[in-house]
PDB file of C-alpha atoms in Angstrom:
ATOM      1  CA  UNK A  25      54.031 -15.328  10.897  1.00 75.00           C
ATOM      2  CA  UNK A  26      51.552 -17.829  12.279  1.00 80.00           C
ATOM      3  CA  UNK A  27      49.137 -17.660   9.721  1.00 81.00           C
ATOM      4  CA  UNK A  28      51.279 -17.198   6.600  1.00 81.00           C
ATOM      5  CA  UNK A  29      50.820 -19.506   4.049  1.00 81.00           C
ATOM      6  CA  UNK A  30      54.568 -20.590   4.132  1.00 86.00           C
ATOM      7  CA  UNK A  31      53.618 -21.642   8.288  1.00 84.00           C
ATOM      8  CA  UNK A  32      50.776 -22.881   7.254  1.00 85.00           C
ATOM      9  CA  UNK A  33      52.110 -25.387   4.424  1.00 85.00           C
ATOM     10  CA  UNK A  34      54.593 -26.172   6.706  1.00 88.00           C
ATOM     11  CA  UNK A  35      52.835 -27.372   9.597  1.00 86.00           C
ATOM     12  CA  UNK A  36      49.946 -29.371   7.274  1.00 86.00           C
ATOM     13  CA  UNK A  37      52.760 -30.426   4.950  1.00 87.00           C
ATOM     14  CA  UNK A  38      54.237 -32.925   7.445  1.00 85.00           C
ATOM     15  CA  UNK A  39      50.745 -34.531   8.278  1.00 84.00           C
ATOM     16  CA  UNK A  40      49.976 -37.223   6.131  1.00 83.00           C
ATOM     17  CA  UNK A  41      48.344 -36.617   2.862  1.00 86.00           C
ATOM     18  CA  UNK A  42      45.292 -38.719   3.892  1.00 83.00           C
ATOM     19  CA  UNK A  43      44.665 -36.511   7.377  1.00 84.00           C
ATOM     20  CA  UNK A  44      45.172 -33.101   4.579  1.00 86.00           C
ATOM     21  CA  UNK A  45      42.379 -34.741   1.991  1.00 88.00           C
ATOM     22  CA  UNK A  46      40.184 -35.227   4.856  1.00 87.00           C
ATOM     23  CA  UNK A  47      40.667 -31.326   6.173  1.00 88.00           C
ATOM     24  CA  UNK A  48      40.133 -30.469   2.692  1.00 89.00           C
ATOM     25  CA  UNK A  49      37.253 -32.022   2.353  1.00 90.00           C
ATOM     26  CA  UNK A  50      36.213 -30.171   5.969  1.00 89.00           C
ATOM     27  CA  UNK A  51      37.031 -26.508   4.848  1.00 89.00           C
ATOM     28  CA  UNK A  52      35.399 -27.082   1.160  1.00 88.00           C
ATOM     29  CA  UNK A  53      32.122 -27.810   3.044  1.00 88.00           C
ATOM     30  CA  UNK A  54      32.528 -24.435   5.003  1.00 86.00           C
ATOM     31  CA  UNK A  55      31.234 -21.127   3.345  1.00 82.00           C
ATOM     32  CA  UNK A  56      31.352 -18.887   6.248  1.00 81.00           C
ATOM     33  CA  UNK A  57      35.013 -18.352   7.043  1.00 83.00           C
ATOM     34  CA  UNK A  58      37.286 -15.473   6.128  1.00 81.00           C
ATOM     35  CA  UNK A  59      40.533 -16.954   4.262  1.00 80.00           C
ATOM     36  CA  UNK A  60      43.923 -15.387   4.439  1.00 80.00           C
ATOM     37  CA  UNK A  61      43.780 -14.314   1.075  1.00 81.00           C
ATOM     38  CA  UNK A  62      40.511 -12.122   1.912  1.00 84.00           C
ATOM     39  CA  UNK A  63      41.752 -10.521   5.133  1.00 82.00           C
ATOM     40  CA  UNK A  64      45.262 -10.741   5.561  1.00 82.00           C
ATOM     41  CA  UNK A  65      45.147  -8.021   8.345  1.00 85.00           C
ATOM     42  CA  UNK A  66      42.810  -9.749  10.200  1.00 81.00           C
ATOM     43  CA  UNK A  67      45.632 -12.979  10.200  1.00 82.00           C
ATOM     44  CA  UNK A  68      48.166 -10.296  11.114  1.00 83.00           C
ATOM     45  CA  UNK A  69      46.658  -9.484  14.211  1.00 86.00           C
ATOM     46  CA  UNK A  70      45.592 -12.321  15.166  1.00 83.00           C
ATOM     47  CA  UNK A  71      48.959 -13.249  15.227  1.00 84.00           C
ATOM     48  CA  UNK A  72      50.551 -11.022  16.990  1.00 85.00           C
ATOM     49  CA  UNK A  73      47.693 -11.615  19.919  1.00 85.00           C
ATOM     50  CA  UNK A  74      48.051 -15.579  20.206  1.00 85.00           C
ATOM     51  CA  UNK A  75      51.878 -15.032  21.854  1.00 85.00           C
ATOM     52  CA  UNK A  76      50.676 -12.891  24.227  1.00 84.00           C
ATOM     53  CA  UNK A  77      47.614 -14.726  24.667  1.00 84.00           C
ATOM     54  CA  UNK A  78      49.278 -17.403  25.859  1.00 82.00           C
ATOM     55  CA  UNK A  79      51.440 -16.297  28.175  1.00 81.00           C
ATOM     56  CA  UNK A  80      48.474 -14.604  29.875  1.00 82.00           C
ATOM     57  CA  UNK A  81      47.417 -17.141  33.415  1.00 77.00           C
ATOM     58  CA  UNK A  82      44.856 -19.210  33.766  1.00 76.00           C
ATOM     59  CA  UNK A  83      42.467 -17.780  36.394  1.00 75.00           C
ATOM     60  CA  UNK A  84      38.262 -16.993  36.679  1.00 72.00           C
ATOM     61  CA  UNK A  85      38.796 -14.108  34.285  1.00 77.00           C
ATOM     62  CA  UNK A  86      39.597 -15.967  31.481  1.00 80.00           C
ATOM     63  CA  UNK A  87      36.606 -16.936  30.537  1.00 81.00           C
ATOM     64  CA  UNK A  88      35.858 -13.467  29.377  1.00 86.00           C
ATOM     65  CA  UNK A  89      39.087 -13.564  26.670  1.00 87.00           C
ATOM     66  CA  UNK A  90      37.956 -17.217  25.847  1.00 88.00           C
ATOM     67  CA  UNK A  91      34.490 -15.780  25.044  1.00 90.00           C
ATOM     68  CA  UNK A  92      36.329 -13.458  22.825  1.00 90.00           C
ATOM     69  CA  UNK A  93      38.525 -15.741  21.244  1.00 91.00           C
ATOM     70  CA  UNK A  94      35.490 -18.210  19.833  1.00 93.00           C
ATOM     71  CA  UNK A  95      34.337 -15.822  17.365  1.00 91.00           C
ATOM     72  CA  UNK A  96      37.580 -15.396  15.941  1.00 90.00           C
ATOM     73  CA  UNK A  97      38.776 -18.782  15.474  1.00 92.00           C
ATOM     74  CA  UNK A  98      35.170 -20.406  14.421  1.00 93.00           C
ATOM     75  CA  UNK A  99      35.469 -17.683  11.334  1.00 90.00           C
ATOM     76  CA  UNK A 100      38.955 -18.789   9.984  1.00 89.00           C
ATOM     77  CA  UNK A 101      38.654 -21.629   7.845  1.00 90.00           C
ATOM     78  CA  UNK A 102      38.770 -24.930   9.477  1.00 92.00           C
ATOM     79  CA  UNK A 103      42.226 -25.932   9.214  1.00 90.00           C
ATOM     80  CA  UNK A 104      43.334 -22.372  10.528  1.00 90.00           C
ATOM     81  CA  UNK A 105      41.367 -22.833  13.198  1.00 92.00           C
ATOM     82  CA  UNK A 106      42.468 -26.122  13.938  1.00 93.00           C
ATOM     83  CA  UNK A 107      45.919 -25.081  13.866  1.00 91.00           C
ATOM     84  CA  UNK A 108      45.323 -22.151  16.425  1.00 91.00           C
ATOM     85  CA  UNK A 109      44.226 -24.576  18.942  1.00 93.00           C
ATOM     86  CA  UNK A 110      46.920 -27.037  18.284  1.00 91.00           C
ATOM     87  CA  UNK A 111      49.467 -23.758  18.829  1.00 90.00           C
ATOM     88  CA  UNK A 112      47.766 -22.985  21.907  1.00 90.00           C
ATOM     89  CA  UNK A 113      48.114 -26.019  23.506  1.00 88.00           C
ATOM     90  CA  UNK A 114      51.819 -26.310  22.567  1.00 88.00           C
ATOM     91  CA  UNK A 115      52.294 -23.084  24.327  1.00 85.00           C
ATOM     92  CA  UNK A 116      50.869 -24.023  27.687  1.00 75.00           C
ATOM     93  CA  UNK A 117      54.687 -25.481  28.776  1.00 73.00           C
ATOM     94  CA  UNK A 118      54.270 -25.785  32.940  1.00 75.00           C
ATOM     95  CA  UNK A 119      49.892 -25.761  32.743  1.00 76.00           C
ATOM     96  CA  UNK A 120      48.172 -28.800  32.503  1.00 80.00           C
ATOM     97  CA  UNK A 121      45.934 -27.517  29.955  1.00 84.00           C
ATOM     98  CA  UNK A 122      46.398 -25.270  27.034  1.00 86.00           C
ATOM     99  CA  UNK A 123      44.682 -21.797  25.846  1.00 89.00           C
ATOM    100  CA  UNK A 124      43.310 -24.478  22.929  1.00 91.00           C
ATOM    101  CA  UNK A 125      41.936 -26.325  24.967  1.00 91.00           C
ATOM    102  CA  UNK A 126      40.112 -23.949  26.705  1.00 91.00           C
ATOM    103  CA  UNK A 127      38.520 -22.601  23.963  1.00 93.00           C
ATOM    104  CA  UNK A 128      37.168 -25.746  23.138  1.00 95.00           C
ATOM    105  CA  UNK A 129      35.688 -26.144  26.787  1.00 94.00           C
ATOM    106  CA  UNK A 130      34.268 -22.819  26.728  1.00 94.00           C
ATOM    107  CA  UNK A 131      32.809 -22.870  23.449  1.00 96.00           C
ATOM    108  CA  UNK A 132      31.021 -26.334  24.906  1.00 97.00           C
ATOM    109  CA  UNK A 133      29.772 -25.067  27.857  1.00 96.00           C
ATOM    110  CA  UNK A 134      28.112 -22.632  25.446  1.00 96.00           C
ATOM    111  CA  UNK A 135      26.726 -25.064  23.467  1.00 96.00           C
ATOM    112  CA  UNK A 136      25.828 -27.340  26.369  1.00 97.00           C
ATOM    113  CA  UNK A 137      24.455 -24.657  28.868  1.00 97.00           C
ATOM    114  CA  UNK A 138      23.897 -21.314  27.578  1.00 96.00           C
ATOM    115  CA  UNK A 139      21.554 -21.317  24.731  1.00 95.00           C
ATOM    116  CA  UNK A 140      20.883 -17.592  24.175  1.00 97.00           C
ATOM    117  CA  UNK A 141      24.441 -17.152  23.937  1.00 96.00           C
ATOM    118  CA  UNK A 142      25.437 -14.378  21.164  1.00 96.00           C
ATOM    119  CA  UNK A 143      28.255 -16.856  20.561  1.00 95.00           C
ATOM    120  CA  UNK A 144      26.243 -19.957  20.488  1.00 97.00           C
ATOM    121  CA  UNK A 145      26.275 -20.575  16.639  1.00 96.00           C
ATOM    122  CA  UNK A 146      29.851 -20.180  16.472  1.00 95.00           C
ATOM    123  CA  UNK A 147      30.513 -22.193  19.816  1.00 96.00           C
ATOM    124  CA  UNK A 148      28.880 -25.082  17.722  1.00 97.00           C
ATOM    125  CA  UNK A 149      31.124 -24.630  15.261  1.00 95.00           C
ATOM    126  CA  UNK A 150      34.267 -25.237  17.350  1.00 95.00           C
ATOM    127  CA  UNK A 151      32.817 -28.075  18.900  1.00 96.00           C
ATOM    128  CA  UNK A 152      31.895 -29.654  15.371  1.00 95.00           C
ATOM    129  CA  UNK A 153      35.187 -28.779  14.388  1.00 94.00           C
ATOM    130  CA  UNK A 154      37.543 -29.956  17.191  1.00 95.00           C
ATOM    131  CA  UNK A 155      35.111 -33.325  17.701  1.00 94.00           C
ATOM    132  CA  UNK A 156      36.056 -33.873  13.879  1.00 91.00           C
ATOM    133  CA  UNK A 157      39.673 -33.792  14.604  1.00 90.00           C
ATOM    134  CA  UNK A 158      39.064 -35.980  17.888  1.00 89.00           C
ATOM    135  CA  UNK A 159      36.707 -38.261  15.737  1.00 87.00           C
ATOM    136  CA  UNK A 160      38.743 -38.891  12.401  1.00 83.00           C
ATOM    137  CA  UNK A 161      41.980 -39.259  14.947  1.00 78.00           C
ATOM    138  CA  UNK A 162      40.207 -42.265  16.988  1.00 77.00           C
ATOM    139  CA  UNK A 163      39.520 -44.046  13.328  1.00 75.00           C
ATOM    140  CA  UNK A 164      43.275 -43.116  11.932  1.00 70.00           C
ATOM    141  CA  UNK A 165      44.324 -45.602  15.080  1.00 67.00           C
ATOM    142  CA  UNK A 166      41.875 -47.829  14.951  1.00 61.00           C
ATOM    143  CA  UNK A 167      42.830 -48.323  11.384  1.00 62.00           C
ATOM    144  CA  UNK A 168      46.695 -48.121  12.240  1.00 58.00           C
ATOM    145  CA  UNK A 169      46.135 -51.154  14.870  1.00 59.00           C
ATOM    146  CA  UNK A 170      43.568 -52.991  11.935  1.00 58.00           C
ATOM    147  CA  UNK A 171      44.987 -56.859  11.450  1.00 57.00           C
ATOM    148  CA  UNK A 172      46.813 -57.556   8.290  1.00 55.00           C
ATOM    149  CA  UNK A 173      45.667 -60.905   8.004  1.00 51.00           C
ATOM    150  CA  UNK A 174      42.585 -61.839   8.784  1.00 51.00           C
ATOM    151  CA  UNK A 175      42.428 -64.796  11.847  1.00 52.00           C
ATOM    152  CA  UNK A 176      40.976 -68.052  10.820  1.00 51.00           C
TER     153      UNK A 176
END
């Protein structure tokens, strides 16, 4: 199951420890999400919707499911959500953009455009959350390409 602890341990468990104490840090800071633990059901549906999900195409009527979709993710805790996205994305095969991915941009054309959004608090919170990722990702390379010696 996606969200199992077992998948979940699994998929963080290869990432550097590093990238996990930084995630940690992340979801410690978070005190609005709904763990596993709490609401395994919820997981358990969730689930079983993200296959299907993402088989669904691409067209103007998506924006409607993506709408949906915010809510749920922005309530799972941060690495959960993160995950989701990644998942998404690695389903999209023959599309040049993923389900994930799409989420994102929805959630930021909430942010960005529609203030009175229902959704607008928890669009923020995917946008915080993915431009994180993006964020400590661009200073994990810069620091992989940092100079060993210094030039003189």
């Amino acid at each position: 199951m996606l969200y199992s602890p077992e998948a979940q341990d699994a998929f963080w468990g290869a990432m550097h420890p590093d990238t996990r104490a930084i995630f940690d840090v992340f979801e410690q800071r978070e005190t609005f999400t709904y763990p596993y633990i709490e609401y395994p059901e919820l997981f358990l549906t969730m689930a079983k919707a993200m296959p299907e999900m993402a088989t669904l195409p691409v067209d103007p009527k998506s924006s409607e499911l993506l709408v949906k979709v915010i809510p749920l993710l922005a309530t799972m805790p941060f690495r959960q959500c993160i995950f989701s996205v990644h998942w998404l994305n690695e389903q999209a095969s023959d599309s040049p953009i993923g389900w994930g991915t799409l989420c994102y941009l929805e959630a930021l054309n909430i942010l960005n455009n529609v203030k009175d959004h229902p959704h607008y608090d928890l669009s923020r919170v995917m946008v915080d959350r993915i431009s994180a990722v993006m964020r400590y990702r661009k200073a994990l390379g810069l620091y992989a390409q940092w100079p060993l010696k210094t030039i003189e």
